[in-house]
Amino acid sequence: MTAELVTEVGVSSEAPTRARQVRQRLLADRMAMAGVVVALLMIVAAIAAPLLIHLEGQDATSYRPELLDSARGGVPRGAFGGASGAHWLGVEPTTGRDL
């Protein structure tokens, strides 16, 4: 009798590659997958940022002095540095540019 390699149907007799092992471990770890999803969302948002700016109608380079309180030295009007529904991160002091 000779020794023959018996394999099941659909199962490869080759050892898994290093990349395949890393991918399997990554897919098995839920926290790692959550990190990958968050990173991909950030990348998509960065790529789509110019489109989002035009859809919103905001321009980070235009000066808006009406958003500043000149009586107090050019600080943004309103609470939290001028943060509002129109300017989520507020406005820059002395220029009024959208952050």
mmCIF file of N, CA and C in Angstrom:
data_model
loop_
_atom_site.group_PDB
_atom_site.id
_atom_site.type_symbol
_atom_site.label_atom_id
_atom_site.label_comp_id
_atom_site.label_asym_id
_atom_site.label_seq_id
_atom_site.Cartn_x
_atom_site.Cartn_y
_atom_site.Cartn_z
ATOM 1 N N MET A 1 0.824 -1.174 0.000
ATOM 2 C CA MET A 1 0.000 0.000 0.000
ATOM 3 C C MET A 1 0.875 1.247 0.000
ATOM 4 N N THR A 2 0.408 2.257 -0.710
ATOM 5 C CA THR A 2 1.130 3.508 -0.716
ATOM 6 C C THR A 2 0.337 4.535 0.067
ATOM 7 N N ALA A 3 1.028 5.438 0.663
ATOM 8 C CA ALA A 3 0.372 6.483 1.448
ATOM 9 C C ALA A 3 -0.122 7.551 0.477
ATOM 10 N N GLU A 4 -1.376 7.811 0.527
ATOM 11 C CA GLU A 4 -1.959 8.835 -0.331
ATOM 12 C C GLU A 4 -2.549 9.937 0.540
ATOM 13 N N LEU A 5 -2.478 11.114 0.013
ATOM 14 C CA LEU A 5 -3.058 12.249 0.716
ATOM 15 C C LEU A 5 -4.544 12.283 0.393
ATOM 16 N N VAL A 6 -5.340 12.158 1.421
ATOM 17 C CA VAL A 6 -6.784 12.165 1.237
ATOM 18 C C VAL A 6 -7.291 13.531 1.695
ATOM 19 N N THR A 7 -7.960 14.206 0.786
ATOM 20 C CA THR A 7 -8.530 15.500 1.136
ATOM 21 C C THR A 7 -10.021 15.464 0.912
ATOM 22 N N GLU A 8 -10.710 16.268 1.692
ATOM 23 C CA GLU A 8 -12.150 16.373 1.531
ATOM 24 C C GLU A 8 -12.452 17.270 0.343
ATOM 25 N N VAL A 9 -13.638 17.140 -0.169
ATOM 26 C CA VAL A 9 -14.053 17.959 -1.296
ATOM 27 C C VAL A 9 -14.168 19.407 -0.832
ATOM 28 N N GLY A 10 -13.529 20.341 -1.548
ATOM 29 C CA GLY A 10 -13.624 21.759 -1.234
ATOM 30 C C GLY A 10 -12.623 22.235 -0.203
ATOM 31 N N VAL A 11 -11.808 21.361 0.358
ATOM 32 C CA VAL A 11 -10.825 21.763 1.357
ATOM 33 C C VAL A 11 -9.445 21.719 0.722
ATOM 34 N N SER A 12 -8.748 22.806 0.784
ATOM 35 C CA SER A 12 -7.426 22.886 0.197
ATOM 36 C C SER A 12 -6.416 22.220 1.121
ATOM 37 N N SER A 13 -5.452 21.545 0.526
ATOM 38 C CA SER A 13 -4.420 20.895 1.333
ATOM 39 C C SER A 13 -3.279 21.848 1.663
ATOM 40 N N GLU A 14 -3.301 23.075 1.095
ATOM 41 C CA GLU A 14 -2.247 24.044 1.365
ATOM 42 C C GLU A 14 -2.453 24.698 2.724
ATOM 43 N N ALA A 15 -1.359 25.075 3.344
ATOM 44 C CA ALA A 15 -1.432 25.793 4.618
ATOM 45 C C ALA A 15 -1.935 27.210 4.345
ATOM 46 N N PRO A 16 -2.733 27.774 5.278
ATOM 47 C CA PRO A 16 -3.230 29.141 5.059
ATOM 48 C C PRO A 16 -2.075 30.141 5.033
ATOM 49 N N THR A 17 -2.198 31.119 4.169
ATOM 50 C CA THR A 17 -1.151 32.126 4.072
ATOM 51 C C THR A 17 -1.237 33.068 5.267
ATOM 52 N N ARG A 18 -0.194 33.843 5.442
ATOM 53 C CA ARG A 18 -0.146 34.795 6.561
ATOM 54 C C ARG A 18 -1.263 35.835 6.429
ATOM 55 N N ALA A 19 -1.506 36.320 5.215
ATOM 56 C CA ALA A 19 -2.557 37.317 5.004
ATOM 57 C C ALA A 19 -3.927 36.742 5.333
ATOM 58 N N ARG A 20 -4.145 35.498 4.985
ATOM 59 C CA ARG A 20 -5.429 34.856 5.284
ATOM 60 C C ARG A 20 -5.614 34.685 6.791
ATOM 61 N N GLN A 21 -4.543 34.351 7.498
ATOM 62 C CA GLN A 21 -4.624 34.213 8.953
ATOM 63 C C GLN A 21 -4.948 35.552 9.603
ATOM 64 N N VAL A 22 -4.302 36.613 9.134
ATOM 65 C CA VAL A 22 -4.553 37.948 9.684
ATOM 66 C C VAL A 22 -5.991 38.349 9.424
ATOM 67 N N ARG A 23 -6.487 38.123 8.201
ATOM 68 C CA ARG A 23 -7.865 38.466 7.855
ATOM 69 C C ARG A 23 -8.867 37.688 8.715
ATOM 70 N N GLN A 24 -8.620 36.419 8.942
ATOM 71 C CA GLN A 24 -9.525 35.620 9.764
ATOM 72 C C GLN A 24 -9.550 36.103 11.209
ATOM 73 N N ARG A 25 -8.378 36.455 11.736
ATOM 74 C CA ARG A 25 -8.333 36.961 13.110
ATOM 75 C C ARG A 25 -9.005 38.323 13.223
ATOM 76 N N LEU A 26 -8.840 39.162 12.209
ATOM 77 C CA LEU A 26 -9.474 40.474 12.196
ATOM 78 C C LEU A 26 -10.992 40.339 12.138
ATOM 79 N N LEU A 27 -11.482 39.459 11.288
ATOM 80 C CA LEU A 27 -12.926 39.263 11.173
ATOM 81 C C LEU A 27 -13.532 38.670 12.443
ATOM 82 N N ALA A 28 -12.738 37.927 13.202
ATOM 83 C CA ALA A 28 -13.244 37.315 14.424
ATOM 84 C C ALA A 28 -13.299 38.296 15.594
ATOM 85 N N ASP A 29 -12.531 39.369 15.530
ATOM 86 C CA ASP A 29 -12.476 40.342 16.628
ATOM 87 C C ASP A 29 -13.460 41.473 16.367
ATOM 88 N N ARG A 30 -14.491 41.570 17.195
ATOM 89 C CA ARG A 30 -15.555 42.554 16.995
ATOM 90 C C ARG A 30 -15.065 43.988 17.188
ATOM 91 N N MET A 31 -14.205 44.222 18.150
ATOM 92 C CA MET A 31 -13.694 45.569 18.385
ATOM 93 C C MET A 31 -12.807 46.032 17.228
ATOM 94 N N ALA A 32 -12.022 45.108 16.675
ATOM 95 C CA ALA A 32 -11.200 45.462 15.526
ATOM 96 C C ALA A 32 -12.071 45.810 14.331
ATOM 97 N N MET A 33 -13.148 45.091 14.127
ATOM 98 C CA MET A 33 -14.061 45.375 13.026
ATOM 99 C C MET A 33 -14.745 46.720 13.231
ATOM 100 N N ALA A 34 -15.089 47.054 14.469
ATOM 101 C CA ALA A 34 -15.689 48.358 14.747
ATOM 102 C C ALA A 34 -14.693 49.462 14.423
ATOM 103 N N GLY A 35 -13.434 49.262 14.749
ATOM 104 C CA GLY A 35 -12.401 50.238 14.420
ATOM 105 C C GLY A 35 -12.218 50.404 12.918
ATOM 106 N N VAL A 36 -12.287 49.307 12.182
ATOM 107 C CA VAL A 36 -12.170 49.362 10.731
ATOM 108 C C VAL A 36 -13.346 50.144 10.143
ATOM 109 N N VAL A 37 -14.542 49.905 10.650
ATOM 110 C CA VAL A 37 -15.724 50.606 10.153
ATOM 111 C C VAL A 37 -15.618 52.104 10.427
ATOM 112 N N VAL A 38 -15.198 52.477 11.633
ATOM 113 C CA VAL A 38 -15.045 53.897 11.969
ATOM 114 C C VAL A 38 -13.982 54.543 11.085
ATOM 115 N N ALA A 39 -12.872 53.863 10.869
ATOM 116 C CA ALA A 39 -11.808 54.403 10.020
ATOM 117 C C ALA A 39 -12.299 54.587 8.585
ATOM 118 N N LEU A 40 -13.049 53.622 8.069
ATOM 119 C CA LEU A 40 -13.581 53.747 6.711
ATOM 120 C C LEU A 40 -14.582 54.886 6.602
ATOM 121 N N LEU A 41 -15.414 55.078 7.619
ATOM 122 C CA LEU A 41 -16.364 56.194 7.602
ATOM 123 C C LEU A 41 -15.635 57.535 7.603
ATOM 124 N N MET A 42 -14.565 57.642 8.360
ATOM 125 C CA MET A 42 -13.783 58.877 8.390
ATOM 126 C C MET A 42 -13.128 59.146 7.032
ATOM 127 N N ILE A 43 -12.649 58.111 6.392
ATOM 128 C CA ILE A 43 -12.025 58.269 5.078
ATOM 129 C C ILE A 43 -13.057 58.714 4.050
ATOM 130 N N VAL A 44 -14.234 58.102 4.071
ATOM 131 C CA VAL A 44 -15.304 58.487 3.144
ATOM 132 C C VAL A 44 -15.736 59.933 3.406
ATOM 133 N N ALA A 45 -15.854 60.326 4.668
ATOM 134 C CA ALA A 45 -16.240 61.703 4.994
ATOM 135 C C ALA A 45 -15.172 62.688 4.528
ATOM 136 N N ALA A 46 -13.903 62.332 4.653
ATOM 137 C CA ALA A 46 -12.833 63.223 4.195
ATOM 138 C C ALA A 46 -12.837 63.370 2.683
ATOM 139 N N ILE A 47 -13.105 62.287 1.986
ATOM 140 C CA ILE A 47 -13.155 62.345 0.531
ATOM 141 C C ILE A 47 -14.370 63.150 0.065
ATOM 142 N N ALA A 48 -15.489 62.998 0.772
ATOM 143 C CA ALA A 48 -16.727 63.673 0.380
ATOM 144 C C ALA A 48 -16.846 65.084 0.959
ATOM 145 N N ALA A 49 -15.863 65.568 1.693
ATOM 146 C CA ALA A 49 -15.948 66.875 2.353
ATOM 147 C C ALA A 49 -16.236 68.025 1.389
ATOM 148 N N PRO A 50 -15.572 68.116 0.251
ATOM 149 C CA PRO A 50 -15.904 69.232 -0.654
ATOM 150 C C PRO A 50 -17.361 69.209 -1.117
ATOM 151 N N LEU A 51 -17.878 68.034 -1.372
ATOM 152 C CA LEU A 51 -19.282 67.915 -1.767
ATOM 153 C C LEU A 51 -20.204 68.317 -0.625
ATOM 154 N N LEU A 52 -19.877 67.892 0.584
ATOM 155 C CA LEU A 52 -20.706 68.231 1.747
ATOM 156 C C LEU A 52 -20.696 69.734 2.018
ATOM 157 N N ILE A 53 -19.575 70.393 1.798
ATOM 158 C CA ILE A 53 -19.493 71.838 2.001
ATOM 159 C C ILE A 53 -20.418 72.568 1.037
ATOM 160 N N HIS A 54 -20.432 72.144 -0.212
ATOM 161 C CA HIS A 54 -21.291 72.804 -1.196
ATOM 162 C C HIS A 54 -22.765 72.513 -0.940
ATOM 163 N N LEU A 55 -23.076 71.321 -0.463
ATOM 164 C CA LEU A 55 -24.475 70.998 -0.151
ATOM 165 C C LEU A 55 -24.978 71.811 1.034
ATOM 166 N N GLU A 56 -24.121 72.030 2.016
ATOM 167 C CA GLU A 56 -24.495 72.769 3.216
ATOM 168 C C GLU A 56 -24.532 74.278 2.964
ATOM 169 N N GLY A 57 -23.749 74.745 2.018
ATOM 170 C CA GLY A 57 -23.708 76.167 1.718
ATOM 171 C C GLY A 57 -22.710 76.930 2.562
ATOM 172 N N GLN A 58 -21.854 76.243 3.279
ATOM 173 C CA GLN A 58 -20.834 76.894 4.099
ATOM 174 C C GLN A 58 -19.550 77.044 3.301
ATOM 175 N N ASP A 59 -18.799 78.072 3.614
ATOM 176 C CA ASP A 59 -17.509 78.306 2.989
ATOM 177 C C ASP A 59 -16.533 78.698 4.091
ATOM 178 N N ALA A 60 -15.501 77.912 4.271
ATOM 179 C CA ALA A 60 -14.563 78.146 5.369
ATOM 180 C C ALA A 60 -13.619 79.307 5.101
ATOM 181 N N THR A 61 -13.621 79.860 3.897
ATOM 182 C CA THR A 61 -12.694 80.937 3.575
ATOM 183 C C THR A 61 -13.329 82.318 3.572
ATOM 184 N N SER A 62 -14.643 82.398 3.674
ATOM 185 C CA SER A 62 -15.284 83.724 3.648
ATOM 186 C C SER A 62 -15.428 84.277 5.063
ATOM 187 N N TYR A 63 -15.222 85.589 5.178
ATOM 188 C CA TYR A 63 -15.313 86.265 6.464
ATOM 189 C C TYR A 63 -16.757 86.665 6.723
ATOM 190 N N ARG A 64 -17.219 86.476 7.955
ATOM 191 C CA ARG A 64 -18.589 86.813 8.336
ATOM 192 C C ARG A 64 -18.568 87.669 9.603
ATOM 193 N N PRO A 65 -18.354 88.956 9.455
ATOM 194 C CA PRO A 65 -18.267 89.817 10.638
ATOM 195 C C PRO A 65 -19.597 89.938 11.388
ATOM 196 N N GLU A 66 -20.713 89.617 10.753
ATOM 197 C CA GLU A 66 -21.998 89.689 11.447
ATOM 198 C C GLU A 66 -22.140 88.611 12.527
ATOM 199 N N LEU A 67 -21.280 87.612 12.519
ATOM 200 C CA LEU A 67 -21.313 86.568 13.540
ATOM 201 C C LEU A 67 -20.474 86.927 14.764
ATOM 202 N N LEU A 68 -19.813 88.092 14.735
ATOM 203 C CA LEU A 68 -18.926 88.493 15.822
ATOM 204 C C LEU A 68 -19.526 89.639 16.617
ATOM 205 N N ASP A 69 -19.148 89.704 17.882
ATOM 206 C CA ASP A 69 -19.579 90.790 18.768
ATOM 207 C C ASP A 69 -18.429 91.785 18.869
ATOM 208 N N SER A 70 -18.527 92.888 18.113
ATOM 209 C CA SER A 70 -17.427 93.860 18.081
ATOM 210 C C SER A 70 -17.286 94.612 19.394
ATOM 211 N N ALA A 71 -18.358 94.693 20.184
ATOM 212 C CA ALA A 71 -18.283 95.394 21.467
ATOM 213 C C ALA A 71 -17.410 94.637 22.465
ATOM 214 N N ARG A 72 -17.265 93.347 22.294
ATOM 215 C CA ARG A 72 -16.452 92.542 23.215
ATOM 216 C C ARG A 72 -15.106 92.155 22.610
ATOM 217 N N GLY A 73 -14.694 92.806 21.532
ATOM 218 C CA GLY A 73 -13.369 92.549 20.970
ATOM 219 C C GLY A 73 -13.351 91.532 19.857
ATOM 220 N N GLY A 74 -14.462 91.294 19.213
ATOM 221 C CA GLY A 74 -14.478 90.373 18.076
ATOM 222 C C GLY A 74 -14.651 88.921 18.433
ATOM 223 N N VAL A 75 -15.207 88.643 19.593
ATOM 224 C CA VAL A 75 -15.472 87.250 19.957
ATOM 225 C C VAL A 75 -16.781 86.811 19.312
ATOM 226 N N PRO A 76 -16.951 85.529 19.069
ATOM 227 C CA PRO A 76 -18.174 85.049 18.445
ATOM 228 C C PRO A 76 -19.404 85.287 19.318
ATOM 229 N N ARG A 77 -20.516 85.593 18.670
ATOM 230 C CA ARG A 77 -21.777 85.770 19.381
ATOM 231 C C ARG A 77 -22.331 84.408 19.770
ATOM 232 N N GLY A 78 -23.065 84.394 20.850
ATOM 233 C CA GLY A 78 -23.705 83.158 21.284
ATOM 234 C C GLY A 78 -22.810 82.328 22.180
ATOM 235 N N ALA A 79 -23.379 81.229 22.612
ATOM 236 C CA ALA A 79 -22.670 80.342 23.539
ATOM 237 C C ALA A 79 -21.691 79.432 22.794
ATOM 238 N N PHE A 80 -20.695 78.986 23.497
ATOM 239 C CA PHE A 80 -19.734 77.988 23.021
ATOM 240 C C PHE A 80 -19.012 78.423 21.745
ATOM 241 N N GLY A 81 -18.572 79.661 21.678
ATOM 242 C CA GLY A 81 -17.791 80.137 20.536
ATOM 243 C C GLY A 81 -18.589 80.271 19.261
ATOM 244 N N GLY A 82 -19.858 80.547 19.380
ATOM 245 C CA GLY A 82 -20.693 80.721 18.203
ATOM 246 C C GLY A 82 -21.227 79.428 17.626
ATOM 247 N N ALA A 83 -21.098 78.339 18.365
ATOM 248 C CA ALA A 83 -21.615 77.061 17.881
ATOM 249 C C ALA A 83 -23.134 77.103 17.828
ATOM 250 N N SER A 84 -23.678 76.637 16.724
ATOM 251 C CA SER A 84 -25.123 76.607 16.532
ATOM 252 C C SER A 84 -25.448 75.545 15.491
ATOM 253 N N GLY A 85 -26.706 75.483 15.116
ATOM 254 C CA GLY A 85 -27.103 74.541 14.083
ATOM 255 C C GLY A 85 -26.492 74.874 12.734
ATOM 256 N N ALA A 86 -26.243 76.158 12.493
ATOM 257 C CA ALA A 86 -25.634 76.571 11.234
ATOM 258 C C ALA A 86 -24.114 76.406 11.252
ATOM 259 N N HIS A 87 -23.509 76.531 12.415
ATOM 260 C CA HIS A 87 -22.050 76.418 12.554
ATOM 261 C C HIS A 87 -21.767 75.438 13.687
ATOM 262 N N TRP A 88 -21.666 74.189 13.351
ATOM 263 C CA TRP A 88 -21.575 73.116 14.345
ATOM 264 C C TRP A 88 -20.372 73.258 15.265
ATOM 265 N N LEU A 89 -19.248 73.685 14.736
ATOM 266 C CA LEU A 89 -18.042 73.812 15.551
ATOM 267 C C LEU A 89 -17.750 75.254 15.935
ATOM 268 N N GLY A 90 -18.675 76.151 15.651
ATOM 269 C CA GLY A 90 -18.514 77.549 16.002
ATOM 270 C C GLY A 90 -17.839 78.336 14.895
ATOM 271 N N VAL A 91 -17.446 79.560 15.228
ATOM 272 C CA VAL A 91 -16.762 80.427 14.266
ATOM 273 C C VAL A 91 -15.470 80.928 14.884
ATOM 274 N N GLU A 92 -14.557 81.310 14.020
ATOM 275 C CA GLU A 92 -13.246 81.770 14.447
ATOM 276 C C GLU A 92 -13.334 83.205 14.975
ATOM 277 N N PRO A 93 -12.740 83.492 16.130
ATOM 278 C CA PRO A 93 -12.736 84.865 16.647
ATOM 279 C C PRO A 93 -12.013 85.813 15.691
ATOM 280 N N THR A 94 -12.435 87.028 15.647
ATOM 281 C CA THR A 94 -11.909 88.152 14.846
ATOM 282 C C THR A 94 -12.175 88.035 13.346
ATOM 283 N N THR A 95 -12.497 86.865 12.818
ATOM 284 C CA THR A 95 -12.782 86.745 11.378
ATOM 285 C C THR A 95 -14.203 86.274 11.111
ATOM 286 N N GLY A 96 -14.745 85.442 11.989
ATOM 287 C CA GLY A 96 -16.073 84.907 11.789
ATOM 288 C C GLY A 96 -16.132 83.768 10.804
ATOM 289 N N ARG A 97 -14.979 83.219 10.447
ATOM 290 C CA ARG A 97 -14.965 82.091 9.506
ATOM 291 C C ARG A 97 -15.525 80.848 10.183
ATOM 292 N N ASP A 98 -16.251 80.066 9.414
ATOM 293 C CA ASP A 98 -16.862 78.839 9.921
ATOM 294 C C ASP A 98 -15.785 77.805 10.225
ATOM 295 N N LEU A 99 -15.873 77.198 11.404
ATOM 296 C CA LEU A 99 -14.931 76.140 11.752
ATOM 297 C C LEU A 99 -15.519 74.810 11.376
#
